[in-house]
Amino acid sequence: MERTIIKVCGGSGCKSQHSKEIFVKLCQLVWKESLPIKVNRTGCQGFCEMGPIVVVEPKGIFYSKVKVDDCEDIINAIKNDSVVERLLFVEHEVKGDFKRTTMKEIDFYKYQTRVLLKRCGIIDPYKIDDYISFDGFKALKKVLSVNSQNIIDVIKDSGLRGRGGAGFPTGLKWQFLKDAKSEEKFIICNADEGDPGSFMDRTIMEGDPFAIIEGMIICAYATGAKKGFIYCRAEYAESLEVLENALSECRKHNFLGINILGSDFSFDIEIKMGAGAFVCGEETALIRSIEGDRGTPAAKPPFPAQKGLWGRPTNINNVKTYAYVPQIITNGVKWFRSFGTEKSPGTAVLCLTGKVNNTGVIEVPMGTSLRDIVFKIGGGIKNDKKFKAVLTGGPSGGCLPKSCLDLGVDYESITQAGSIMGSGGVLVIDEDDSMVDIADFFLDFTISESCGKCTPCREGLKRMKLLIEKIKSGSGSEKDINELVRLGNIIKDSASCGLGQTAPNPVLTAIRYFRSEFEEFINKSNFENGSFKFYKITDKCVGCGLCKKNCPVGAISGDIGQVHIINDEKCIGCGKCYSVCPKSAIIKNKLMDKNGKDKD
Amino acid sequence: MSVYSADTINEIDDLKEILDSAREVSDLIPVLKKVQDRKNYIPKGVVLFLSDKLGIPVSKIYGVITFYNYFNLDKKGRFVIAVCEGTACHIGGSSEILRAVKDVLGIVPGEITNDGKFSLEIVRCLGLCSFGPVMMINENEYTKLNYDKVREILEGFLNGENNN
């Protein structure tokens, strides 16, 4: 019993299932009997589906879906050197159900390569000593005695690519900042994890915050920045608290502040909170937000490394990108390149969610097949349903069907298939989910999050939405499906920023791989009952004929003095009739208005 | 420099400490957040005051408030129900939660009950995807929801069980 440590997962997921009360109860029981057992809280264990999770070391006994009432049995089992059978994880396999006693035996963990996540679920994220005793700040101590260009060369040689989604070579980005001629430079950590279905950045912030900070300090040293910012979404209350504590601890230990560890180098970090805008994940929009403005992306060039925050050269990297840096410095380029592929070295931290048995945060070498992720780690489809597709890259990505299951997760393969890797969300859908509905859902999201600056995004996405509604209502045609594709590609080519340029992806991939689902709606359509209209002439019409006269496509018919009618098939929804009607007799389809409310 | 009406002075009186911390343009969003957290909305008086103090046009401050989902100009309910419409929750059945709220309280997203007690909004992904569908009522999280559970929770609020 002497070396026993009980680790209670304190990640946001388990916390929502009362893991904090479990931690407190276990502490009380240990204290009451003065048992030689330590009870530690940790960051996210990753297997969120099974939370709250409690692990008993040194044997690594894994308890899942723990309740406060289970605490006494857990303590008794430790005293008796046994296990609490009912709390053990049950692996469902073709051969049967098997109880697993330790983490190592569980498929979800067995098939992972936990490198970036190595401390998550192991250390207490509030204790800097935990981090230090687990290789923490070794890299920083190493770099302070080295020329800053050497550090950048190591990052370049490692092939580390930005894990925020764009996959730009990190070493190159750092070089741009280093080469910029300016007294004042900034670095920013983009922790505005806005993709629905992604919570891996949060897992790292709450589980291993010091790694992110160490990575930022190393970047600042290498590039000449003296001030850094972590831009974190306001919704991540727990992450913000953990990060504030971590920064404070770093200052106490002279890892941040003036003359770090006795060197000439001074650097500090401030946290800035987001305010609920997905587009602020785009680096120039993020900069605008810190400056106090609306998050409208700026044209590039100039790139942030030339002219960024307050006009100064700025480097922005994702949470995961910075967190890799200390390990790359400590373990070397060869080590990092031993994982992954030639063009995408290292590992990928992904969020596996949706209709799989095992959901949570996972880490695999880049290039691991989607099939292994869904069926080996994910444990296959829930309720024995059939796999339909995997959605990657959130609202900027797309769906990948069964034929893509053997694709490896890396930047190039996923992009060629029409989606993007994005920041790492992998959502699995089954035979019961409608691709048309999902494409529609993602469009709703990007329409509401569009900053409104450029016409292709602001207007084009709404037109795509109307076309999908038309198809769903049964009034659509093949022409409309083709128009969706044409319009989507135009928006991709002409939108001003990454949000607009990728927003059509879910629709385009849904049509590319699941066209038949769209066609099903068309084949069901009955034009006599077809209900989709852009505009409708009501009984208020006095038959003045102004609308008919102004219609550019001759879609309106009617005699003078009679209520006129719009031919929905011909109508292109330009709104000319609506604007010229002197009696306000024409009403607009509510979908034309962003909030879905009729303005009339 | 504007001359403030009595209404405006009332609105900003209890926010003096927060508003005094606004010194530069980059303080705008953090200060607005503190006001939002305290009052549950941004009073018009705050906009006028900050415009004068920071030298930013009122229209620009309105632009910031209406751009970010965190802020609102109208008062929210005493209990703010935020339903997660992230992808995982959506396919997990978040529409059922919205239906339950509609059936019990009669409101849809963006609306507030007549007595000002409850307001409903959509949020995009709280990061609790393994426990969806999810909703929050003020700071409290409710997970693994379905229609019946939501009804039960809301009826509890209506019966005064959770009112604090």
Tab-separated table of N, CA and C in Angstrom, chain A residues 146-259:
chain	number	residue	atom	x	y	z
A	146	VAL	N	22.759	28.136	-25.933
A	146	VAL	CA	22.965	27.842	-27.360
A	146	VAL	C	22.574	29.049	-28.208
A	147	ASN	N	23.193	29.187	-29.361
A	147	ASN	CA	22.884	30.255	-30.291
A	147	ASN	C	21.438	30.126	-30.786
A	148	SER	N	20.730	31.247	-30.868
A	148	SER	CA	19.294	31.174	-31.193
A	148	SER	C	19.045	30.611	-32.599
A	149	GLN	N	19.942	30.848	-33.543
A	149	GLN	CA	19.750	30.308	-34.894
A	149	GLN	C	19.786	28.780	-34.868
A	150	ASN	N	20.624	28.220	-33.985
A	150	ASN	CA	20.702	26.762	-33.877
A	150	ASN	C	19.358	26.156	-33.499
A	151	ILE	N	18.657	26.844	-32.610
A	151	ILE	CA	17.353	26.336	-32.165
A	151	ILE	C	16.391	26.301	-33.347
A	152	ILE	N	16.400	27.375	-34.120
A	152	ILE	CA	15.495	27.446	-35.273
A	152	ILE	C	15.859	26.356	-36.278
A	153	ASP	N	17.150	26.111	-36.451
A	153	ASP	CA	17.568	25.062	-37.390
A	153	ASP	C	17.060	23.694	-36.941
A	154	VAL	N	17.082	23.455	-35.624
A	154	VAL	CA	16.579	22.170	-35.107
A	154	VAL	C	15.093	22.014	-35.409
A	155	ILE	N	14.348	23.085	-35.176
A	155	ILE	CA	12.899	23.012	-35.429
A	155	ILE	C	12.639	22.815	-36.924
A	156	LYS	N	13.443	23.486	-37.744
A	156	LYS	CA	13.288	23.330	-39.206
A	156	LYS	C	13.569	21.884	-39.594
A	157	ASP	N	14.715	21.361	-39.120
A	157	ASP	CA	15.107	19.994	-39.498
A	157	ASP	C	14.111	18.951	-39.006
A	158	SER	N	13.464	19.249	-37.893
A	158	SER	CA	12.507	18.270	-37.352
A	158	SER	C	11.318	18.090	-38.277
A	159	GLY	N	11.038	19.141	-39.081
A	159	GLY	CA	9.880	19.054	-39.984
A	159	GLY	C	8.559	19.324	-39.285
A	160	LEU	N	8.618	19.842	-38.057
A	160	LEU	CA	7.386	20.139	-37.321
A	160	LEU	C	6.521	21.098	-38.126
A	161	ARG	N	5.252	20.745	-38.302
A	161	ARG	CA	4.317	21.596	-39.036
A	161	ARG	C	3.202	22.057	-38.116
A	162	GLY	N	2.722	23.250	-38.344
A	162	GLY	CA	1.704	23.848	-37.485
A	162	GLY	C	0.504	22.952	-37.276
A	163	ARG	N	0.176	22.713	-36.005
A	163	ARG	CA	-0.891	21.775	-35.697
A	163	ARG	C	-2.257	22.450	-35.574
A	164	GLY	N	-2.329	23.713	-35.949
A	164	GLY	CA	-3.606	24.422	-35.909
A	164	GLY	C	-4.496	24.064	-37.076
A	165	GLY	N	-3.872	23.477	-38.111
A	165	GLY	CA	-4.674	23.078	-39.260
A	165	GLY	C	-4.009	23.366	-40.586
A	166	ALA	N	-3.325	24.496	-40.694
A	166	ALA	CA	-2.726	24.863	-41.976
A	166	ALA	C	-1.486	24.039	-42.290
A	167	GLY	N	-0.814	23.527	-41.255
A	167	GLY	CA	0.347	22.677	-41.481
A	167	GLY	C	1.552	23.394	-42.052
A	168	PHE	N	1.687	24.681	-41.788
A	168	PHE	CA	2.835	25.428	-42.297
A	168	PHE	C	4.079	25.056	-41.477
A	169	PRO	N	5.265	24.900	-42.146
A	169	PRO	CA	6.486	24.543	-41.410
A	169	PRO	C	6.806	25.547	-40.301
A	170	THR	N	6.849	25.032	-39.074
A	170	THR	CA	7.020	25.900	-37.905
A	170	THR	C	8.376	26.592	-37.908
A	171	GLY	N	9.430	25.846	-38.258
A	171	GLY	CA	10.778	26.417	-38.265
A	171	GLY	C	10.868	27.627	-39.176
A	172	LEU	N	10.192	27.534	-40.300
A	172	LEU	CA	10.200	28.635	-41.278
A	172	LEU	C	9.511	29.869	-40.702
A	173	LYS	N	8.395	29.622	-40.012
A	173	LYS	CA	7.649	30.728	-39.388
A	173	LYS	C	8.543	31.435	-38.373
A	174	TRP	N	9.258	30.642	-37.575
A	174	TRP	CA	10.129	31.219	-36.554
A	174	TRP	C	11.265	31.995	-37.233
A	175	GLN	N	11.771	31.480	-38.324
A	175	GLN	CA	12.851	32.162	-39.047
A	175	GLN	C	12.381	33.532	-39.527
A	176	PHE	N	11.146	33.596	-40.028
A	176	PHE	CA	10.613	34.881	-40.507
A	176	PHE	C	10.612	35.904	-39.375
A	177	LEU	N	10.216	35.432	-38.179
A	177	LEU	CA	10.161	36.376	-37.062
A	177	LEU	C	11.570	36.790	-36.645
A	178	LYS	N	12.463	35.847	-36.608
A	178	LYS	CA	13.840	36.154	-36.220
A	178	LYS	C	14.453	37.176	-37.175
A	179	ASP	N	14.186	36.998	-38.461
A	179	ASP	CA	14.778	37.884	-39.467
A	179	ASP	C	14.125	39.258	-39.516
A	180	ALA	N	12.969	39.411	-38.932
A	180	ALA	CA	12.280	40.705	-38.992
A	180	ALA	C	13.064	41.727	-38.188
A	181	LYS	N	13.228	42.902	-38.793
A	181	LYS	CA	14.035	43.921	-38.122
A	181	LYS	C	13.109	44.781	-37.265
A	182	SER	N	13.105	44.509	-35.976
A	182	SER	CA	12.269	45.308	-35.080
A	182	SER	C	12.720	45.115	-33.649
A	183	GLU	N	12.686	46.208	-32.883
A	183	GLU	CA	13.028	46.119	-31.478
A	183	GLU	C	11.982	45.316	-30.719
A	184	GLU	N	10.736	45.504	-31.169
A	184	GLU	CA	9.638	44.873	-30.446
A	184	GLU	C	9.010	43.779	-31.313
A	185	LYS	N	8.980	42.559	-30.764
A	185	LYS	CA	8.355	41.433	-31.466
A	185	LYS	C	7.455	40.703	-30.485
A	186	PHE	N	6.445	40.038	-31.014
A	186	PHE	CA	5.525	39.301	-30.144
A	186	PHE	C	5.369	37.860	-30.605
A	187	ILE	N	5.049	36.985	-29.640
A	187	ILE	CA	4.593	35.651	-30.035
A	187	ILE	C	3.244	35.394	-29.380
A	188	ILE	N	2.428	34.653	-30.101
A	188	ILE	CA	1.074	34.392	-29.610
A	188	ILE	C	0.802	32.887	-29.699
A	189	CYS	N	0.130	32.378	-28.672
A	189	CYS	CA	-0.337	30.991	-28.717
A	189	CYS	C	-1.826	31.026	-29.028
A	190	ASN	N	-2.220	30.382	-30.106
A	190	ASN	CA	-3.621	30.352	-30.503
A	190	ASN	C	-4.326	29.213	-29.773
A	191	ALA	N	-5.026	29.570	-28.709
A	191	ALA	CA	-5.767	28.576	-27.922
A	191	ALA	C	-7.251	28.833	-28.050
A	192	ASP	N	-7.656	29.291	-29.243
A	192	ASP	CA	-9.061	29.624	-29.473
A	192	ASP	C	-9.791	28.464	-30.125
A	193	GLU	N	-9.535	27.274	-29.655
A	193	GLU	CA	-10.066	26.040	-30.239
A	193	GLU	C	-11.567	26.137	-30.517
A	194	GLY	N	-11.900	26.520	-31.755
A	194	GLY	CA	-13.300	26.812	-32.046
A	194	GLY	C	-14.039	25.722	-32.790
A	195	ASP	N	-13.310	24.735	-33.385
A	195	ASP	CA	-13.973	23.670	-34.140
A	195	ASP	C	-14.911	22.882	-33.238
A	196	PRO	N	-16.195	22.806	-33.577
A	196	PRO	CA	-17.073	21.943	-32.786
A	196	PRO	C	-16.572	20.504	-32.865
A	197	GLY	N	-16.468	19.858	-31.730
A	197	GLY	CA	-15.981	18.477	-31.736
A	197	GLY	C	-14.499	18.365	-31.464
A	198	SER	N	-13.824	19.500	-31.229
A	198	SER	CA	-12.398	19.472	-30.922
A	198	SER	C	-12.164	19.941	-29.504
A	199	PHE	N	-11.481	19.130	-28.738
A	199	PHE	CA	-11.129	19.564	-27.389
A	199	PHE	C	-9.743	19.048	-26.999
A	200	MET	N	-8.879	18.854	-28.029
A	200	MET	CA	-7.541	18.354	-27.681
A	200	MET	C	-6.645	19.453	-27.156
A	201	ASP	N	-6.790	20.674	-27.652
A	201	ASP	CA	-5.994	21.774	-27.111
A	201	ASP	C	-6.356	21.980	-25.645
A	202	ARG	N	-7.647	21.845	-25.356
A	202	ARG	CA	-8.090	22.007	-23.975
A	202	ARG	C	-7.491	20.938	-23.091
A	203	THR	N	-7.430	19.711	-23.614
A	203	THR	CA	-6.838	18.594	-22.868
A	203	THR	C	-5.392	18.900	-22.493
A	204	ILE	N	-4.641	19.472	-23.438
A	204	ILE	CA	-3.238	19.761	-23.169
A	204	ILE	C	-3.108	20.958	-22.225
A	205	MET	N	-3.930	21.974	-22.413
A	205	MET	CA	-3.878	23.138	-21.514
A	205	MET	C	-4.186	22.712	-20.091
A	206	GLU	N	-5.174	21.812	-19.930
A	206	GLU	CA	-5.583	21.400	-18.582
A	206	GLU	C	-4.732	20.267	-18.033
A	207	GLY	N	-3.999	19.578	-18.893
A	207	GLY	CA	-3.238	18.420	-18.445
A	207	GLY	C	-1.733	18.648	-18.364
A	208	ASP	N	-1.209	19.529	-19.233
A	208	ASP	CA	0.237	19.724	-19.306
A	208	ASP	C	0.555	21.162	-19.703
A	209	PRO	N	0.072	22.126	-18.912
A	209	PRO	CA	0.192	23.527	-19.318
A	209	PRO	C	1.638	24.018	-19.408
A	210	PHE	N	2.512	23.452	-18.560
A	210	PHE	CA	3.897	23.958	-18.541
A	210	PHE	C	4.624	23.651	-19.846
A	211	ALA	N	4.228	22.592	-20.526
A	211	ALA	CA	4.869	22.250	-21.809
A	211	ALA	C	4.611	23.340	-22.846
A	212	ILE	N	3.399	23.877	-22.825
A	212	ILE	CA	3.052	24.939	-23.769
A	212	ILE	C	3.905	26.176	-23.466
A	213	ILE	N	3.981	26.486	-22.164
A	213	ILE	CA	4.712	27.686	-21.748
A	213	ILE	C	6.189	27.533	-22.070
A	214	GLU	N	6.731	26.362	-21.798
A	214	GLU	CA	8.151	26.140	-22.090
A	214	GLU	C	8.412	26.302	-23.589
A	215	GLY	N	7.511	25.773	-24.399
A	215	GLY	CA	7.637	25.909	-25.852
A	215	GLY	C	7.626	27.367	-26.283
A	216	MET	N	6.772	28.157	-25.635
A	216	MET	CA	6.691	29.589	-25.986
A	216	MET	C	7.961	30.322	-25.569
A	217	ILE	N	8.497	29.962	-24.395
A	217	ILE	CA	9.714	30.633	-23.921
A	217	ILE	C	10.854	30.343	-24.893
A	218	ILE	N	10.947	29.102	-25.327
A	218	ILE	CA	11.997	28.718	-26.278
A	218	ILE	C	11.833	29.467	-27.595
A	219	CYS	N	10.601	29.601	-28.053
A	219	CYS	CA	10.331	30.343	-29.299
A	219	CYS	C	10.757	31.797	-29.144
A	220	ALA	N	10.400	32.393	-28.010
A	220	ALA	CA	10.727	33.799	-27.784
A	220	ALA	C	12.236	33.996	-27.772
A	221	TYR	N	12.942	33.077	-27.124
A	221	TYR	CA	14.400	33.155	-27.063
A	221	TYR	C	14.997	33.049	-28.463
A	222	ALA	N	14.474	32.139	-29.244
A	222	ALA	CA	15.012	31.896	-30.587
A	222	ALA	C	14.736	33.044	-31.548
A	223	THR	N	13.605	33.727	-31.350
A	223	THR	CA	13.187	34.725	-32.337
A	223	THR	C	13.407	36.160	-31.890
A	224	GLY	N	13.680	36.365	-30.599
A	224	GLY	CA	13.921	37.726	-30.114
A	224	GLY	C	12.684	38.426	-29.584
A	225	ALA	N	11.626	37.678	-29.318
A	225	ALA	CA	10.417	38.303	-28.754
A	225	ALA	C	10.575	38.456	-27.244
A	226	LYS	N	9.973	39.528	-26.705
A	226	LYS	CA	10.077	39.720	-25.262
A	226	LYS	C	8.719	39.593	-24.571
A	227	LYS	N	7.651	39.552	-25.390
A	227	LYS	CA	6.317	39.461	-24.788
A	227	LYS	C	5.498	38.449	-25.569
A	228	GLY	N	4.762	37.621	-24.824
A	228	GLY	CA	3.912	36.626	-25.471
A	228	GLY	C	2.492	36.706	-24.946
A	229	PHE	N	1.561	36.189	-25.738
A	229	PHE	CA	0.164	36.149	-25.335
A	229	PHE	C	-0.390	34.756	-25.591
A	230	ILE	N	-1.260	34.318	-24.694
A	230	ILE	CA	-2.038	33.105	-24.969
A	230	ILE	C	-3.468	33.574	-25.169
A	231	TYR	N	-3.997	33.379	-26.377
A	231	TYR	CA	-5.371	33.796	-26.678
A	231	TYR	C	-6.251	32.567	-26.540
A	232	CYS	N	-7.004	32.527	-25.441
A	232	CYS	CA	-7.783	31.325	-25.123
A	232	CYS	C	-9.271	31.652	-25.134
A	233	ARG	N	-10.085	30.729	-25.633
A	233	ARG	CA	-11.514	30.981	-25.658
A	233	ARG	C	-12.073	31.184	-24.257
A	234	ALA	N	-12.985	32.109	-24.142
A	234	ALA	CA	-13.589	32.438	-22.849
A	234	ALA	C	-14.368	31.256	-22.281
A	235	GLU	N	-14.876	30.368	-23.161
A	235	GLU	CA	-15.701	29.237	-22.699
A	235	GLU	C	-14.879	28.208	-21.911
A	236	TYR	N	-13.548	28.247	-22.027
A	236	TYR	CA	-12.697	27.264	-21.370
A	236	TYR	C	-12.268	27.744	-19.975
A	237	ALA	N	-13.234	27.838	-19.059
A	237	ALA	CA	-12.944	28.408	-17.737
A	237	ALA	C	-11.851	27.645	-17.003
A	238	GLU	N	-11.908	26.306	-17.050
A	238	GLU	CA	-10.920	25.480	-16.352
A	238	GLU	C	-9.524	25.696	-16.943
A	239	SER	N	-9.436	25.746	-18.281
A	239	SER	CA	-8.126	25.943	-18.932
A	239	SER	C	-7.511	27.271	-18.507
A	240	LEU	N	-8.349	28.301	-18.445
A	240	LEU	CA	-7.858	29.638	-18.084
A	240	LEU	C	-7.284	29.620	-16.674
A	241	GLU	N	-7.990	28.932	-15.779
A	241	GLU	CA	-7.534	28.871	-14.386
A	241	GLU	C	-6.198	28.131	-14.290
A	242	VAL	N	-6.105	26.995	-14.988
A	242	VAL	CA	-4.870	26.200	-14.957
A	242	VAL	C	-3.705	26.994	-15.537
A	243	LEU	N	-3.959	27.702	-16.629
A	243	LEU	CA	-2.894	28.474	-17.281
A	243	LEU	C	-2.429	29.630	-16.407
A	244	GLU	N	-3.371	30.340	-15.783
A	244	GLU	CA	-2.986	31.469	-14.907
A	244	GLU	C	-2.090	30.962	-13.787
A	245	ASN	N	-2.476	29.830	-13.200
A	245	ASN	CA	-1.671	29.254	-12.132
A	245	ASN	C	-0.278	28.879	-12.642
A	246	ALA	N	-0.239	28.262	-13.816
A	246	ALA	CA	1.032	27.816	-14.388
A	246	ALA	C	1.961	29.002	-14.652
A	247	LEU	N	1.406	30.098	-15.154
A	247	LEU	CA	2.222	31.292	-15.426
A	247	LEU	C	2.786	31.846	-14.119
A	248	SER	N	1.929	31.870	-13.116
A	248	SER	CA	2.355	32.389	-11.817
A	248	SER	C	3.480	31.536	-11.237
A	249	GLU	N	3.352	30.214	-11.352
A	249	GLU	CA	4.396	29.309	-10.854
A	249	GLU	C	5.698	29.509	-11.628
A	250	CYS	N	5.585	29.718	-12.925
A	250	CYS	CA	6.786	29.921	-13.746
A	250	CYS	C	7.516	31.195	-13.337
A	251	ARG	N	6.735	32.215	-13.007
A	251	ARG	CA	7.381	33.475	-12.590
A	251	ARG	C	8.107	33.275	-11.265
A	252	LYS	N	7.461	32.527	-10.351
A	252	LYS	CA	8.086	32.292	-9.026
A	252	LYS	C	9.419	31.573	-9.176
A	253	HIS	N	9.498	30.694	-10.188
A	253	HIS	CA	10.706	29.886	-10.374
A	253	HIS	C	11.658	30.478	-11.405
A	254	ASN	N	11.376	31.743	-11.796
A	254	ASN	CA	12.260	32.450	-12.725
A	254	ASN	C	12.347	31.790	-14.117
A	255	PHE	N	11.302	31.070	-14.483
A	255	PHE	CA	11.250	30.585	-15.862
A	255	PHE	C	10.638	31.645	-16.765
A	256	LEU	N	9.984	32.616	-16.140
A	256	LEU	CA	9.439	33.762	-16.869
A	256	LEU	C	9.849	35.017	-16.105
A	257	GLY	N	9.906	36.131	-16.799
A	257	GLY	CA	10.215	37.393	-16.122
A	257	GLY	C	11.547	37.944	-16.604
A	258	ILE	N	12.197	38.683	-15.688
A	258	ILE	CA	13.472	39.329	-16.054
A	258	ILE	C	14.617	38.325	-15.839
A	259	ASN	N	15.589	38.350	-16.747
A	259	ASN	CA	16.806	37.523	-16.630
A	259	ASN	C	16.489	36.078	-16.246
